[in-house]
């Protein structure tokens, strides 16, 4: 995914399914478009937050 699309998903009122390249479901919490990274919550655990390159994110359905 590119940073522009990750930012669109983050700002959207719609619920868009996203996963990491490892197959884990994530919730986008923030996107740094210039840096090309996103802060994501992995799975259902609010304490499992990671910063990953947006290229690792995949939109499940559009």
mmCIF file with all atom_site columns, C-alpha atoms in Angstrom:
data_model
loop_
_atom_site.group_PDB
_atom_site.id
_atom_site.type_symbol
_atom_site.label_atom_id
_atom_site.label_alt_id
_atom_site.label_comp_id
_atom_site.label_asym_id
_atom_site.label_entity_id
_atom_site.label_seq_id
_atom_site.pdbx_PDB_ins_code
_atom_site.Cartn_x
_atom_site.Cartn_y
_atom_site.Cartn_z
_atom_site.occupancy
_atom_site.B_iso_or_equiv
_atom_site.pdbx_formal_charge
_atom_site.auth_seq_id
_atom_site.auth_comp_id
_atom_site.auth_asym_id
_atom_site.auth_atom_id
_atom_site.pdbx_PDB_model_num
ATOM 1  C CA . UNK A 1 1  ? 0.000   0.000   0.000  1.00 0.00 ? 1  UNK A CA 1
ATOM 2  C CA . UNK A 1 2  ? 1.215   3.519   -0.553 1.00 0.00 ? 2  UNK A CA 1
ATOM 3  C CA . UNK A 1 3  ? 1.249   6.234   2.120  1.00 0.00 ? 3  UNK A CA 1
ATOM 4  C CA . UNK A 1 4  ? -1.528  8.226   0.427  1.00 0.00 ? 4  UNK A CA 1
ATOM 5  C CA . UNK A 1 5  ? -3.952  5.274   0.608  1.00 0.00 ? 5  UNK A CA 1
ATOM 6  C CA . UNK A 1 6  ? -2.969  4.481   4.205  1.00 0.00 ? 6  UNK A CA 1
ATOM 7  C CA . UNK A 1 7  ? -3.779  8.096   5.132  1.00 0.00 ? 7  UNK A CA 1
ATOM 8  C CA . UNK A 1 8  ? -7.144  7.869   3.316  1.00 0.00 ? 8  UNK A CA 1
ATOM 9  C CA . UNK A 1 9  ? -8.023  4.740   5.286  1.00 0.00 ? 9  UNK A CA 1
ATOM 10 C CA . UNK A 1 10 ? -6.911  6.361   8.542  1.00 0.00 ? 10 UNK A CA 1
ATOM 11 C CA . UNK A 1 11 ? -9.085  9.427   7.896  1.00 0.00 ? 11 UNK A CA 1
ATOM 12 C CA . UNK A 1 12 ? -12.087 7.489   6.579  1.00 0.00 ? 12 UNK A CA 1
ATOM 13 C CA . UNK A 1 13 ? -15.282 7.060   8.576  1.00 0.00 ? 13 UNK A CA 1
ATOM 14 C CA . UNK A 1 14 ? -15.618 3.647   6.924  1.00 0.00 ? 14 UNK A CA 1
ATOM 15 C CA . UNK A 1 15 ? -14.145 0.554   8.494  1.00 0.00 ? 15 UNK A CA 1
ATOM 16 C CA . UNK A 1 16 ? -11.535 -0.789  6.075  1.00 0.00 ? 16 UNK A CA 1
ATOM 17 C CA . UNK A 1 17 ? -9.831  -4.117  6.754  1.00 0.00 ? 17 UNK A CA 1
ATOM 18 C CA . UNK A 1 18 ? -6.039  -3.912  6.662  1.00 0.00 ? 18 UNK A CA 1
ATOM 19 C CA . UNK A 1 19 ? -3.394  -6.502  7.424  1.00 0.00 ? 19 UNK A CA 1
ATOM 20 C CA . UNK A 1 20 ? 0.357   -6.714  7.656  1.00 0.00 ? 20 UNK A CA 1
ATOM 21 C CA . UNK A 1 21 ? 2.392   -8.699  5.180  1.00 0.00 ? 21 UNK A CA 1
ATOM 22 C CA . UNK A 1 22 ? 2.555   -11.351 7.925  1.00 0.00 ? 22 UNK A CA 1
ATOM 23 C CA . UNK A 1 23 ? -1.232  -11.822 7.686  1.00 0.00 ? 23 UNK A CA 1
ATOM 24 C CA . UNK A 1 24 ? -2.057  -10.173 11.019 1.00 0.00 ? 24 UNK A CA 1
ATOM 25 C CA . UNK A 1 25 ? -5.021  -7.789  11.110 1.00 0.00 ? 25 UNK A CA 1
ATOM 26 C CA . UNK A 1 26 ? -4.121  -4.222  12.055 1.00 0.00 ? 26 UNK A CA 1
ATOM 27 C CA . UNK A 1 27 ? -5.856  -0.946  12.843 1.00 0.00 ? 27 UNK A CA 1
ATOM 28 C CA . UNK A 1 28 ? -4.123  2.172   11.504 1.00 0.00 ? 28 UNK A CA 1
ATOM 29 C CA . UNK A 1 29 ? -3.633  4.694   14.312 1.00 0.00 ? 29 UNK A CA 1
ATOM 30 C CA . UNK A 1 30 ? -1.513  7.267   12.461 1.00 0.00 ? 30 UNK A CA 1
ATOM 31 C CA . UNK A 1 31 ? 0.275   7.774   9.142  1.00 0.00 ? 31 UNK A CA 1
ATOM 32 C CA . UNK A 1 32 ? 3.432   9.751   8.370  1.00 0.00 ? 32 UNK A CA 1
ATOM 33 C CA . UNK A 1 33 ? 3.043   10.274  4.621  1.00 0.00 ? 33 UNK A CA 1
ATOM 34 C CA . UNK A 1 34 ? 6.453   11.930  4.167  1.00 0.00 ? 34 UNK A CA 1
ATOM 35 C CA . UNK A 1 35 ? 8.231   9.214   6.159  1.00 0.00 ? 35 UNK A CA 1
ATOM 36 C CA . UNK A 1 36 ? 6.240   6.405   4.540  1.00 0.00 ? 36 UNK A CA 1
ATOM 37 C CA . UNK A 1 37 ? 5.405   4.784   7.878  1.00 0.00 ? 37 UNK A CA 1
ATOM 38 C CA . UNK A 1 38 ? 2.246   4.027   9.821  1.00 0.00 ? 38 UNK A CA 1
ATOM 39 C CA . UNK A 1 39 ? 1.584   3.386   13.483 1.00 0.00 ? 39 UNK A CA 1
ATOM 40 C CA . UNK A 1 40 ? -0.689  0.372   13.775 1.00 0.00 ? 40 UNK A CA 1
ATOM 41 C CA . UNK A 1 41 ? -2.389  -1.652  16.482 1.00 0.00 ? 41 UNK A CA 1
ATOM 42 C CA . UNK A 1 42 ? -1.812  -5.335  15.823 1.00 0.00 ? 42 UNK A CA 1
ATOM 43 C CA . UNK A 1 43 ? -4.754  -7.678  16.413 1.00 0.00 ? 43 UNK A CA 1
ATOM 44 C CA . UNK A 1 44 ? -7.093  -6.965  19.323 1.00 0.00 ? 44 UNK A CA 1
ATOM 45 C CA . UNK A 1 45 ? -4.426  -5.912  21.827 1.00 0.00 ? 45 UNK A CA 1
ATOM 46 C CA . UNK A 1 46 ? -4.371  -2.128  22.366 1.00 0.00 ? 46 UNK A CA 1
ATOM 47 C CA . UNK A 1 47 ? -0.868  -2.446  23.832 1.00 0.00 ? 47 UNK A CA 1
ATOM 48 C CA . UNK A 1 48 ? 0.597   -4.104  20.719 1.00 0.00 ? 48 UNK A CA 1
ATOM 49 C CA . UNK A 1 49 ? 1.396   -0.963  18.731 1.00 0.00 ? 49 UNK A CA 1
ATOM 50 C CA . UNK A 1 50 ? 4.081   -0.934  16.045 1.00 0.00 ? 50 UNK A CA 1
ATOM 51 C CA . UNK A 1 51 ? 5.461   1.532   13.520 1.00 0.00 ? 51 UNK A CA 1
ATOM 52 C CA . UNK A 1 52 ? 5.832   -0.140  10.133 1.00 0.00 ? 52 UNK A CA 1
ATOM 53 C CA . UNK A 1 53 ? 6.580   0.853   6.565  1.00 0.00 ? 53 UNK A CA 1
ATOM 54 C CA . UNK A 1 54 ? 3.347   1.410   4.647  1.00 0.00 ? 54 UNK A CA 1
ATOM 55 C CA . UNK A 1 55 ? 4.550   -1.033  1.995  1.00 0.00 ? 55 UNK A CA 1
ATOM 56 C CA . UNK A 1 56 ? 3.950   -3.774  4.597  1.00 0.00 ? 56 UNK A CA 1
ATOM 57 C CA . UNK A 1 57 ? 0.235   -2.917  4.755  1.00 0.00 ? 57 UNK A CA 1
ATOM 58 C CA . UNK A 1 58 ? -2.360  -4.561  2.551  1.00 0.00 ? 58 UNK A CA 1
ATOM 59 C CA . UNK A 1 59 ? -5.987  -3.558  2.132  1.00 0.00 ? 59 UNK A CA 1
ATOM 60 C CA . UNK A 1 60 ? -8.112  -6.697  2.424  1.00 0.00 ? 60 UNK A CA 1
ATOM 61 C CA . UNK A 1 61 ? -11.133 -5.380  0.517  1.00 0.00 ? 61 UNK A CA 1
ATOM 62 C CA . UNK A 1 62 ? -11.949 -2.083  -1.065 1.00 0.00 ? 62 UNK A CA 1
#
